[in-house]
Structures are given as C-alpha cells and as structure tokens.
Short mmCIF file of C-alpha atoms in Angstrom, two decimals:
data_model
loop_
_atom_site.label_atom_id
_atom_site.label_comp_id
_atom_site.label_asym_id
_atom_site.label_seq_id
_atom_site.Cartn_x
_atom_site.Cartn_y
_atom_site.Cartn_z
CA MET A 1 -1.50 0.92 8.62
CA PRO A 2 -4.39 -1.41 7.87
CA ILE A 3 -6.61 -0.16 5.07
CA GLY A 4 -9.08 -2.98 4.91
CA ALA A 5 -9.28 -6.71 5.48
CA ARG A 6 -10.06 -9.20 2.77
CA THR A 7 -11.67 -12.62 2.99
CA ARG A 8 -8.99 -15.29 3.27
CA LEU A 9 -8.63 -17.61 0.30
CA ASP A 10 -9.94 -21.14 0.76
CA GLY A 11 -6.97 -23.34 1.51
CA VAL A 12 -4.70 -20.38 2.33
CA VAL A 13 -4.32 -20.23 6.08
CA PRO A 14 -1.75 -17.87 7.62
CA GLY A 15 1.42 -19.68 8.62
CA VAL A 16 4.62 -20.96 7.13
CA ALA A 17 3.26 -23.85 5.09
CA HIS A 18 0.13 -23.58 2.96
CA ALA A 19 -1.72 -25.29 0.16
CA ARG A 20 0.44 -24.98 -2.93
CA HIS A 21 -2.16 -24.58 -5.64
CA THR A 22 -5.49 -22.75 -5.76
CA THR A 23 -7.32 -22.79 -9.09
CA VAL A 24 -9.94 -20.38 -10.36
CA SER A 25 -12.67 -22.79 -9.28
CA ASP A 26 -11.52 -22.36 -5.67
CA VAL A 27 -11.50 -18.55 -5.79
CA PRO A 28 -14.76 -16.59 -5.69
CA ASP A 29 -15.25 -14.49 -8.80
CA PRO A 30 -15.88 -10.82 -8.00
CA GLY A 31 -19.02 -11.01 -10.13
CA ASP A 32 -18.66 -7.64 -11.81
CA ARG A 33 -15.56 -8.64 -13.78
CA PRO A 34 -16.11 -8.20 -17.53
CA ALA A 35 -15.77 -11.08 -19.95
CA ARG A 36 -12.19 -12.34 -20.17
CA THR A 37 -11.28 -11.08 -23.63
CA GLN A 38 -8.67 -8.61 -24.79
CA THR A 39 -8.27 -7.41 -28.35
CA ARG A 40 -4.89 -6.48 -29.81
CA ALA A 41 -4.36 -3.81 -32.43
CA GLY A 42 -3.75 -4.79 -36.05
CA GLY A 43 -6.12 -7.76 -36.09
CA GLN A 44 -3.78 -9.93 -34.03
CA PRO A 45 -5.23 -12.83 -31.98
CA PRO A 46 -6.73 -11.78 -28.63
CA ALA A 47 -4.39 -11.59 -25.67
CA ARG A 48 -5.51 -14.22 -23.22
CA SER A 49 -3.19 -14.57 -20.26
CA VAL A 50 -0.48 -13.06 -18.08
CA VAL A 51 1.68 -14.95 -15.60
CA VAL A 52 2.87 -13.06 -12.51
CA VAL A 53 5.95 -14.72 -11.04
CA GLY A 54 6.40 -13.79 -7.39
CA ALA A 55 3.82 -13.51 -4.61
CA GLY A 56 5.24 -10.66 -2.56
CA LEU A 57 4.42 -6.95 -2.44
CA ALA A 58 5.31 -6.35 -6.10
CA GLY A 59 3.62 -9.50 -7.43
CA SER A 60 0.38 -8.98 -5.57
CA GLY A 61 0.42 -5.33 -6.61
CA ALA A 62 0.75 -6.41 -10.22
CA ILE A 63 -2.49 -8.40 -9.98
CA THR A 64 -4.33 -5.39 -8.58
CA ALA A 65 -2.87 -3.13 -11.28
CA LEU A 66 -3.84 -5.51 -14.08
CA ARG A 67 -7.49 -5.51 -13.07
CA ALA A 68 -7.52 -1.79 -12.27
CA GLN A 69 -6.18 -1.01 -15.74
CA GLY A 70 -8.79 -3.10 -17.50
CA TRP A 71 -7.08 -6.42 -18.10
CA THR A 72 -9.85 -9.00 -18.47
CA GLY A 73 -7.74 -11.95 -19.51
CA ARG A 74 -6.48 -14.77 -17.34
CA ILE A 75 -4.00 -14.12 -14.53
CA THR A 76 -1.84 -16.84 -12.99
CA LEU A 77 0.18 -16.10 -9.84
CA LEU A 78 3.20 -18.22 -8.93
CA GLY A 79 4.81 -18.01 -5.49
CA ALA A 80 7.77 -19.76 -3.93
CA GLU A 81 7.15 -19.60 -0.17
CA GLY A 82 3.78 -21.34 0.06
CA VAL A 83 2.17 -18.42 1.91
CA GLU A 84 -0.04 -15.53 0.93
CA PRO A 85 1.67 -12.15 0.40
CA TYR A 86 3.04 -10.37 3.47
CA ASP A 87 5.08 -7.26 4.26
CA ARG A 88 8.80 -7.87 4.83
CA PRO A 89 9.94 -4.80 6.87
CA PRO A 90 8.20 -5.99 10.08
CA LEU A 91 10.23 -9.22 9.99
CA SER A 92 13.19 -7.36 11.47
CA LYS A 93 11.57 -4.27 12.97
CA GLU A 94 9.02 -6.33 14.95
CA LEU A 95 10.89 -9.63 15.07
CA LEU A 96 10.07 -10.49 18.69
CA THR A 97 6.72 -8.75 19.04
CA ARG A 98 4.86 -9.93 15.93
CA VAL A 99 4.58 -13.71 15.74
CA GLU A 100 2.57 -13.71 12.50
CA PRO A 101 3.56 -12.03 9.26
CA ALA A 102 1.97 -8.68 8.40
CA TRP A 103 -0.42 -10.05 5.77
CA LEU A 104 -0.91 -7.67 2.86
CA ARG A 105 -4.63 -8.42 2.78
CA ASP A 106 -4.81 -6.60 6.13
CA GLU A 107 -2.11 -3.98 5.54
CA LEU A 108 -2.97 -2.95 1.97
CA GLY A 109 -6.20 -4.73 1.12
CA THR A 110 -4.52 -7.14 -1.28
CA ASP A 111 -7.07 -9.48 -2.86
CA LEU A 112 -5.71 -12.61 -4.54
CA ALA A 113 -9.22 -13.46 -5.71
CA GLN A 114 -8.55 -11.07 -8.59
CA ALA A 115 -6.29 -13.77 -10.07
CA ASP A 116 -7.72 -16.85 -11.75
CA ASP A 117 -5.03 -19.35 -10.78
CA VAL A 118 -3.10 -18.89 -7.53
CA ARG A 119 -0.15 -21.24 -6.91
CA LEU A 120 1.59 -20.01 -3.78
CA GLY A 121 3.97 -22.96 -3.46
CA GLU A 122 4.91 -23.49 -7.09
CA PRO A 123 8.00 -21.45 -8.01
CA ALA A 124 9.01 -20.80 -11.60
CA ARG A 125 12.01 -22.84 -12.78
CA ARG A 126 12.65 -21.54 -16.31
CA LEU A 127 11.43 -18.91 -18.74
CA ARG A 128 11.29 -19.33 -22.49
CA LEU A 129 10.37 -16.64 -25.01
CA THR A 130 8.44 -17.61 -28.13
CA ASP A 131 7.08 -15.77 -31.14
CA GLU A 132 3.59 -15.93 -29.61
CA GLY A 133 4.46 -15.08 -26.01
CA VAL A 134 6.21 -16.76 -23.10
CA VAL A 135 6.43 -20.18 -21.48
CA VAL A 136 7.02 -20.39 -17.73
CA ALA A 137 8.14 -23.82 -16.55
CA THR A 138 7.32 -25.11 -13.06
CA ASP A 139 7.67 -28.51 -11.44
CA ALA A 140 4.03 -29.11 -12.34
CA GLY A 141 4.51 -28.36 -16.04
CA ASP A 142 4.66 -25.51 -18.53
CA LEU A 143 2.46 -22.42 -18.47
CA GLU A 144 1.97 -20.67 -21.80
CA ALA A 145 0.99 -17.01 -21.68
CA ASP A 146 0.99 -13.85 -23.73
CA ALA A 147 3.23 -12.01 -21.26
CA VAL A 148 4.97 -12.30 -17.92
CA ILE A 149 5.52 -9.98 -14.96
CA LEU A 150 8.68 -10.86 -13.09
CA ALA A 151 8.54 -10.10 -9.35
CA THR A 152 10.63 -12.85 -7.77
CA GLY A 153 12.33 -10.45 -5.39
CA ALA A 154 15.61 -11.32 -3.71
CA HIS A 155 17.09 -13.78 -1.24
CA ALA A 156 19.49 -13.29 1.65
CA ARG A 157 23.18 -13.77 0.94
CA ARG A 158 25.03 -16.38 2.98
CA PRO A 159 28.38 -18.06 2.25
CA PRO A 160 27.65 -21.72 1.41
CA ALA A 161 30.01 -23.05 4.08
CA TRP A 162 28.21 -21.20 6.90
CA THR A 163 25.47 -23.78 7.15
CA SER A 164 24.80 -23.22 10.85
CA ALA A 165 24.14 -19.50 10.42
CA LEU A 166 20.65 -18.04 10.07
CA THR A 167 19.45 -15.35 7.67
CA LEU A 168 16.43 -13.04 7.77
CA HIS A 169 14.44 -12.47 4.61
CA THR A 170 11.32 -14.64 4.81
CA ALA A 171 8.59 -15.34 7.33
CA GLU A 172 10.11 -18.78 7.89
CA ASP A 173 13.51 -17.17 8.58
CA ALA A 174 11.88 -14.88 11.15
CA ALA A 175 10.16 -17.80 12.88
CA LEU A 176 13.45 -19.71 13.19
CA LEU A 177 15.35 -16.68 14.50
CA ARG A 178 12.59 -15.75 16.94
CA ALA A 179 12.56 -19.25 18.41
CA ALA A 180 16.34 -19.20 18.82
CA LEU A 181 16.57 -15.89 20.68
CA GLN A 182 15.95 -16.11 24.41
CA PRO A 183 17.15 -13.86 27.25
CA GLY A 184 20.81 -14.62 27.85
CA THR A 185 21.38 -16.05 24.35
CA ARG A 186 24.67 -15.00 22.75
CA LEU A 187 23.88 -13.62 19.29
CA VAL A 188 26.53 -12.63 16.77
CA VAL A 189 25.26 -10.54 13.86
CA VAL A 190 27.52 -10.49 10.80
CA GLY A 191 26.92 -7.17 9.09
CA ALA A 192 25.94 -3.73 10.42
CA GLY A 193 23.62 -2.76 7.60
CA TRP A 194 19.92 -1.93 7.83
CA ILE A 195 18.79 -5.43 8.84
CA GLY A 196 21.72 -6.17 11.11
CA ALA A 197 21.28 -2.95 13.07
CA GLU A 198 17.52 -3.44 13.41
CA VAL A 199 17.82 -6.99 14.72
CA ALA A 200 20.66 -6.06 17.08
CA GLY A 201 18.53 -3.40 18.76
CA VAL A 202 15.42 -5.59 18.99
CA ALA A 203 17.37 -8.52 20.43
CA ALA A 204 19.32 -6.44 22.95
CA ARG A 205 16.10 -4.96 24.34
CA ALA A 206 14.88 -8.52 24.94
CA GLY A 207 17.90 -9.44 27.06
CA VAL A 208 19.96 -11.13 24.34
CA HIS A 209 23.74 -10.59 24.45
CA VAL A 210 24.49 -9.12 21.03
CA THR A 211 27.77 -8.63 19.18
CA VAL A 212 27.76 -7.06 15.72
CA VAL A 213 30.74 -7.64 13.41
CA GLU A 214 31.19 -5.35 10.40
CA ALA A 215 33.96 -5.64 7.83
CA ALA A 216 33.74 -1.97 6.85
CA GLY A 217 35.01 0.85 9.02
CA THR A 218 31.55 1.87 10.22
CA PRO A 219 27.94 0.66 10.20
CA LEU A 220 25.92 1.39 7.05
CA ALA A 221 29.08 2.33 5.16
CA ALA A 222 27.83 0.95 1.84
CA ALA A 223 24.54 2.88 2.05
CA ILE A 224 25.52 6.23 3.57
CA GLY A 225 29.33 6.28 3.64
CA GLU A 226 31.67 6.09 6.59
CA ALA A 227 31.43 9.78 7.54
CA VAL A 228 27.75 9.47 8.45
CA GLY A 229 27.98 5.80 9.42
CA ARG A 230 30.46 6.85 12.10
CA LEU A 231 27.75 8.96 13.74
CA THR A 232 25.75 5.80 14.44
CA VAL A 233 28.56 4.03 16.33
CA PRO A 234 27.61 5.41 19.80
CA TRP A 235 24.10 4.02 19.37
CA TYR A 236 25.38 0.47 19.76
CA ALA A 237 27.00 0.91 23.19
CA ALA A 238 23.99 2.94 24.36
CA SER A 239 21.78 -0.03 23.44
CA GLY A 240 24.03 -2.58 25.13
CA VAL A 241 25.38 -3.98 21.85
CA ASP A 242 29.07 -4.77 21.29
CA LEU A 243 30.20 -3.45 17.90
CA MET A 244 33.35 -4.62 16.12
CA THR A 245 34.20 -2.82 12.87
CA GLY A 246 37.00 -3.15 10.34
CA THR A 247 37.23 -6.90 10.71
CA GLY A 248 35.80 -9.67 8.57
CA VAL A 249 34.44 -13.10 9.47
CA VAL A 250 36.32 -16.03 7.99
CA ASP A 251 34.37 -18.96 9.44
CA VAL A 252 31.10 -19.72 11.18
CA ARG A 253 30.67 -22.99 13.05
CA PRO A 254 28.14 -24.20 15.61
CA GLY A 255 28.99 -22.32 18.78
CA SER A 256 31.58 -19.91 17.40
CA VAL A 257 32.51 -17.24 14.88
CA ARG A 258 36.13 -16.83 13.80
CA LEU A 259 37.30 -13.38 12.73
CA ALA A 260 40.04 -12.50 10.25
CA SER A 261 42.08 -11.26 13.23
CA GLY A 262 42.02 -14.78 14.66
CA VAL A 263 39.63 -13.91 17.48
CA GLU A 264 36.99 -16.54 18.24
CA LEU A 265 33.60 -15.24 19.36
CA PRO A 266 31.31 -17.62 21.26
CA ALA A 267 27.87 -17.67 19.69
CA ASP A 268 24.68 -19.56 20.44
CA VAL A 269 23.06 -17.99 17.36
CA VAL A 270 24.65 -16.40 14.29
CA LEU A 271 22.70 -14.14 11.96
CA VAL A 272 24.26 -13.32 8.60
CA ALA A 273 22.99 -9.92 7.48
CA ILE A 274 25.28 -9.04 4.58
CA GLY A 275 22.64 -8.09 2.05
CA ALA A 276 20.44 -9.78 -0.50
CA ARG A 277 20.78 -10.85 -4.11
CA PRO A 278 18.02 -10.74 -6.75
CA THR A 279 16.39 -14.11 -7.33
CA THR A 280 17.06 -14.36 -11.04
CA GLY A 281 19.09 -17.55 -11.40
CA TRP A 282 16.13 -19.25 -13.08
CA LEU A 283 16.26 -16.63 -15.85
CA ALA A 284 19.88 -17.30 -16.87
CA GLY A 285 20.20 -18.02 -20.56
CA THR A 286 16.88 -16.33 -21.38
CA LEU A 287 17.31 -12.76 -20.16
CA PRO A 288 20.47 -10.65 -19.70
CA VAL A 289 21.10 -10.92 -15.95
CA ASP A 290 23.65 -8.39 -14.67
CA ALA A 291 26.66 -9.41 -12.59
CA ASP A 292 24.84 -8.45 -9.38
CA GLY A 293 21.88 -10.63 -10.35
CA SER A 294 19.56 -7.78 -11.33
CA LEU A 295 17.63 -7.14 -14.53
CA ALA A 296 18.02 -3.74 -16.18
CA VAL A 297 14.62 -2.19 -16.92
CA ASP A 298 13.60 1.09 -18.51
CA GLU A 299 11.40 3.80 -17.02
CA GLY A 300 8.37 1.63 -17.75
CA HIS A 301 9.91 -1.48 -16.12
CA ARG A 302 10.35 -3.27 -19.45
CA VAL A 303 13.32 -5.64 -19.33
CA LEU A 304 16.10 -4.40 -21.59
CA GLY A 305 18.22 -6.54 -23.86
CA PRO A 306 21.94 -6.05 -24.57
CA ASP A 307 21.02 -3.54 -27.29
CA GLY A 308 19.08 -1.39 -24.85
CA ARG A 309 15.72 -2.27 -26.38
CA PRO A 310 12.86 -3.98 -24.52
CA VAL A 311 13.02 -7.74 -25.02
CA ALA A 312 10.24 -9.80 -26.54
CA GLY A 313 8.25 -6.84 -27.82
CA SER A 314 7.58 -5.52 -24.30
CA ARG A 315 5.98 -8.80 -23.21
CA VAL A 316 8.40 -9.09 -20.26
CA VAL A 317 8.43 -6.56 -17.42
CA ALA A 318 10.18 -6.76 -14.06
CA VAL A 319 9.40 -4.96 -10.83
CA GLY A 320 10.60 -5.01 -7.24
CA ASP A 321 13.91 -6.20 -5.82
CA LEU A 322 15.16 -7.87 -8.99
CA ALA A 323 14.79 -4.76 -11.20
CA ARG A 324 17.48 -2.10 -11.66
CA ARG A 325 15.39 0.76 -13.00
CA ARG A 326 16.43 3.64 -15.21
CA SER A 327 15.25 6.86 -13.57
CA PRO A 328 15.29 10.30 -15.24
CA ARG A 329 15.95 11.82 -11.81
CA HIS A 330 18.38 9.42 -10.14
CA GLY A 331 20.01 7.48 -12.96
CA TRP A 332 20.04 3.73 -12.35
CA VAL A 333 18.09 2.81 -9.21
CA PRO A 334 18.79 -0.62 -7.67
CA GLY A 335 16.00 -2.78 -6.33
CA GLY A 336 15.29 -3.29 -2.65
CA HIS A 337 13.18 -0.17 -2.08
CA TRP A 338 9.74 -0.74 -0.57
CA ASP A 339 8.17 2.21 -2.40
CA GLY A 340 9.39 0.82 -5.70
CA ALA A 341 7.73 -2.52 -5.04
CA LEU A 342 4.53 -0.75 -3.98
CA ARG A 343 4.27 1.80 -6.79
CA GLY A 344 6.18 0.13 -9.60
CA PRO A 345 3.58 -2.50 -10.55
CA ALA A 346 1.10 0.07 -11.89
CA VAL A 347 3.80 1.49 -14.19
CA ALA A 348 4.96 -1.97 -15.29
CA VAL A 349 1.42 -3.09 -16.07
CA ARG A 350 0.77 0.05 -18.12
CA SER A 351 3.85 -0.71 -20.21
CA LEU A 352 2.90 -4.35 -20.58
CA LEU A 353 -0.66 -3.69 -21.72
CA ALA A 354 0.50 -1.00 -24.12
CA GLY A 355 2.94 -3.47 -25.63
CA LEU A 356 0.30 -6.15 -25.98
CA ALA A 357 -1.99 -3.66 -27.68
CA GLY A 358 0.77 -2.60 -30.06
CA VAL A 359 0.73 0.96 -28.69
CA ALA A 360 3.90 2.75 -27.58
CA SER A 361 3.97 3.38 -23.85
CA SER A 362 4.09 6.98 -22.72
CA THR A 363 7.26 6.20 -20.73
CA ALA A 364 8.79 4.00 -23.41
CA THR A 365 12.08 4.38 -25.22
CA SER A 366 12.87 2.43 -28.34
CA SER A 367 16.58 2.20 -27.69
CA ALA A 368 19.26 3.35 -25.31
CA ALA A 369 20.32 5.98 -27.84
CA ASP A 370 16.94 7.72 -27.73
CA SER A 371 16.50 10.86 -25.63
CA PRO A 372 13.01 10.62 -24.15
CA GLY A 373 11.42 13.29 -22.02
CA PRO A 374 11.42 12.66 -18.28
CA ALA A 375 8.94 10.21 -16.87
CA ALA A 376 5.99 11.58 -14.96
CA PRO A 377 7.06 12.13 -11.30
CA ALA A 378 4.39 9.72 -10.07
CA GLU A 379 6.02 7.02 -12.18
CA ASP A 380 9.52 7.77 -10.91
CA PRO A 381 9.42 7.18 -7.14
CA ALA A 382 12.53 8.26 -5.29
CA PRO A 383 14.52 5.46 -3.65
CA TYR A 384 13.33 5.33 -0.05
CA VAL A 385 14.56 3.45 3.03
CA PHE A 386 13.01 3.59 6.49
CA SER A 387 14.58 1.94 9.51
CA THR A 388 13.99 1.69 13.25
CA GLN A 389 17.29 0.80 14.86
CA LEU A 390 18.91 1.09 18.26
CA GLY A 391 16.35 3.59 19.54
CA HIS A 392 16.37 5.83 16.46
CA GLU A 393 14.07 6.42 13.49
CA LEU A 394 15.78 6.79 10.11
CA GLY A 395 14.27 7.80 6.79
CA MET A 396 16.31 8.17 3.62
CA HIS A 397 15.37 9.40 0.15
CA GLY A 398 17.64 9.39 -2.89
CA ILE A 399 20.96 7.73 -3.70
CA VAL A 400 24.37 8.73 -2.36
CA GLY A 401 27.06 8.93 -5.05
CA ALA A 402 30.68 8.06 -4.33
CA ARG A 403 31.83 11.66 -4.90
CA ASP A 404 28.82 13.45 -3.41
CA GLU A 405 29.50 16.18 -0.86
CA LEU A 406 28.02 15.98 2.64
CA VAL A 407 26.23 18.71 4.59
CA LEU A 408 25.05 17.98 8.15
CA ARG A 409 21.87 19.58 9.44
CA GLY A 410 21.51 19.74 13.22
CA ASP A 411 23.55 18.28 16.08
CA PRO A 412 24.91 14.84 15.07
CA THR A 413 24.67 13.71 18.71
CA GLY A 414 20.93 14.36 18.67
CA PRO A 415 18.29 14.57 15.96
CA PHE A 416 20.04 15.44 12.71
CA SER A 417 19.85 15.06 8.97
CA ALA A 418 22.56 14.37 6.41
CA LEU A 419 22.27 15.95 2.97
CA TRP A 420 24.33 14.98 -0.03
CA PHE A 421 24.98 17.21 -3.04
CA SER A 422 26.50 16.64 -6.45
CA PRO A 423 30.15 17.79 -6.39
CA GLY A 424 30.42 21.59 -6.54
CA SER A 425 26.69 21.96 -7.04
CA ASP A 426 23.50 22.78 -5.14
CA GLU A 427 21.87 19.72 -6.70
CA LEU A 428 20.55 17.55 -3.87
CA THR A 429 21.04 13.81 -4.40
CA ALA A 430 19.98 12.25 -1.08
CA VAL A 431 18.66 13.05 2.40
CA LEU A 432 18.94 10.91 5.53
CA ALA A 433 16.84 12.12 8.46
CA VAL A 434 17.55 10.74 11.93
CA ASP A 435 14.77 11.37 14.44
CA ARG A 436 13.60 14.32 12.32
CA PRO A 437 10.25 13.25 10.85
CA ARG A 438 9.59 16.68 9.32
CA ASP A 439 12.73 16.34 7.24
CA VAL A 440 11.53 12.94 6.04
CA GLY A 441 8.32 14.46 4.74
CA ALA A 442 10.14 17.42 3.21
CA ALA A 443 12.65 15.17 1.46
CA ARG A 444 9.84 13.10 -0.01
CA LYS A 445 8.33 16.24 -1.52
CA LEU A 446 11.69 17.49 -2.79
CA PHE A 447 12.20 14.30 -4.79
CA THR A 448 8.90 14.40 -6.65
CA GLY A 449 9.94 16.63 -9.54
CA PRO A 450 11.27 15.45 -12.90
CA ARG A 451 14.84 16.35 -11.91
CA LEU A 452 16.98 16.44 -8.80
CA PRO A 453 16.04 19.43 -6.61
CA ARG A 454 18.34 22.40 -6.09
CA VAL A 455 18.76 23.53 -2.50
CA ASP A 456 20.84 26.30 -0.95
CA ARG A 457 23.50 24.47 1.07
CA THR A 458 23.98 27.16 3.70
CA ARG A 459 20.29 27.51 4.49
CA ALA A 460 19.80 23.73 4.40
CA ALA A 461 22.48 23.28 7.09
CA ASP A 462 20.43 25.43 9.49
CA PRO A 463 18.01 23.09 11.33
CA GLY A 464 15.80 26.07 12.10
CA VAL A 465 15.05 26.60 8.41
CA PRO A 466 12.38 24.23 7.05
CA LEU A 467 13.97 21.86 4.57
CA ARG A 468 11.10 22.28 2.15
#
C-alpha cells in the first residue's frame, strides 16, 4: 500500500533501461544531514564510507537504515538492473494488469537521495577484504570503503541449454513474458511452486492455454510437503489449467517441451519456474559461499567465516535473498522471504555500525560455540510467504521440517489452514492459511516470541477456536 511518493531522481526514469550512474552532485542533498564524519572508538581513523551492493528492497532499505541510525559518512549504491528499486511480488501476482514495476518510492517511500553516489547499472564484479576495509570492483574501477552491505539478491534458475525458455525474476523478465502471452497462446510452465502457480492462474484468466509440469508428486511439495500440496491439485482444473505431476522436463526447444516420459508438449511460450539461486558468484574466493549459493550470517546479519566468527571484523553484512540467517526461533532461515528483506536491513546496519565503532552488537556472537541469549523478537522476523494463486489467497509463517507432524484446521476443500508441529510435541513450527486471513494474522503474532510457540493440537484443529 503506498505510503508516500518521493521525487524521482534526475536521470532515473521508470522503465527497463536507465542512466547507469548518478553521482552526489546529481542528487539533491536533504539539507538537514549532519556533516559527513564518523568517529571510531580507540582513536582509529574516522569511518568514511559504506558501499551497498544491490538496489532492490534490501539494498534500498539499507540506505534508509544507515541514515536513520546516524551514519553520516558516504554511501555508494550499486545496482545491476539499471532501474530504481521496485517490489518483486507484483511481477507474478499482477503480471498482466500492471505494466510498470511497483516502484518502492511509491510503495514504501524509498528515497535514493539519501545516498551520495547512486549507480543503478553498475554491478559489482569482485570483493576484496583489506586491513583497512573493503574494495568493491566494478567495470568502472575499484571502490574503496570501510564496510560493505551485500544485498545482491537472487536470480532465476534455468538450465543453460534451455535458451528459448523465459524466466520471471526481474522487471525486464516480466515485460518479455507479458508481451508473449496473448489469448490463445499455449504456455507451458515448468515448476508448480509459488511463482509457477501464480503465473498459471493469471495467464489462464486471460485466455492463455496453460499446462504446468511438475517433477514432484504435487505442487509446492518442496515448501509445504506433498500431503498439503495435494490439496491444491483441484485448483488447477477449476482454473482451466492442465497439471502434470511426477514427470520431469528433459528438453525445451522453440515450439515444444519434451518430458522424461517421452511426451512432447506443444508450446508457444515456456516459463521456467524452478526456483532462484543467490547471486553470489562474484564473491567466490573472498567469502565462504555455501553449496546452494547462500552466505551464512548470524542473528545480526554479519557474514560468518568457516570458524563461525564474523569475517573482516564485522565490516561485511549480508541481507535479503543471498543470506541464510541464524534464528534463535527457527534455526537456519533461508533467504527469499519478503519480510526478511524489508526488516533485515535495520538489524544488519546496527551490527555494521557497532563493528565499525568497535562496540559489540547486542545480537552478536563471537563464535559458533558461544551460547548467546535469544535475539529480540523484532530482530528475528518469522519466515513469511504470501501468494495469490488459482483463485486462492495463501499466507505462510514459519518453516516446515522434514519430520514435522501435520494438523489440518477446517475443511480442506474450502478455507483451511495447515499447522505443523515438532514430532511428538505441541511446539508449532509453521502455519499455512488458505483463504483464512484471520489465521494469517494470528500466525504472525504467534511467531513473535523468542521461541517457537506452544499450541494445543486438539483445540487448534477446531476452526471455530481462534488460533491466537
């Protein structure tokens, strides 16, 4: 919901291609900003600059958090897409009804004028750590800074050989897909996850002939398991979408999709929606990138080294899709959650500034062997997914474990919720609400404490009993 508009930056016009570099001389100074100095503890030289790498929700939020928390030094923002920050969820949810991105300046009041040097089309290529700080290399040269905030997000996965297939992760992707989908078009969606299901429903309502192919036994199997995923199967036929599960795709060529069963599906357009991978390839050799491409961070979003300690004296923090965060409540939380990208920057900035000042962060841990107290609930947002798909509204809080036990709440053919509990326990680990907005709000409140909530299973299964 729009909170307030902001004046558009000179040279930054909404669209797919924009000016690549805006310097501080091009950006109006707010006027009431204090002098750009920052003193470190212990008589060290003043901290002068921070580079924010990534111009999405998390990166733009980091700029706001830096100024809000008193940082008066220089801020440089690097982006890869050449456009000002925008919200990604509407790309699929409103694919055919919103022709422009949902600019964050309108949605959240994001103000890039708080940064001194805005380079929206100049991605980072390498990171180097030094005794004095960091060096971020771009095609235009090296940027030296005292610290860096990593917010490069993720990119859609697509097998290299499937060159004719489209993906959906950026505003440019959405523009290409929108132009390709016309009434009567044959669309094959590879993957029945959150994005695949959302696009299938949107396209079918517009008169597109949609077939969804899923390698797992049910839609959303990786996120919510096959038992609950199976409850979503009837939604596809009701929306006029053909669903094929339990079969993989072995080849995509212009005009066709070949399945592992040997079946050839005719396709005018193919959308690959098989997930995203953190954009961390440029950090290889400098930071310990996990096998899935993510960076492990502590409760304060400080990047952890192999020894479990923050790297580079807490000068490097990561937030958003590329960060796998340690949570006192949920354990390790993967990236990809909108709330994390929205609320994480304030926590990351607090850790960063505390490190620069030589003061231990309140959420810090010195090593993996330490046993810190739980982070403040406001600094430990529960993983949250919201989805509008095939005529249904879904909201999910928490993380489903492989051995968690399922309790259904309500009629699974109508509005219902799925609750997961730790094995043999009343400890609630996740809630998925389908067309039950009150349960969404209740679940959000349940996952605000320092630990997982405890809920009576029998009472929770009764839809007439408030979940709260």
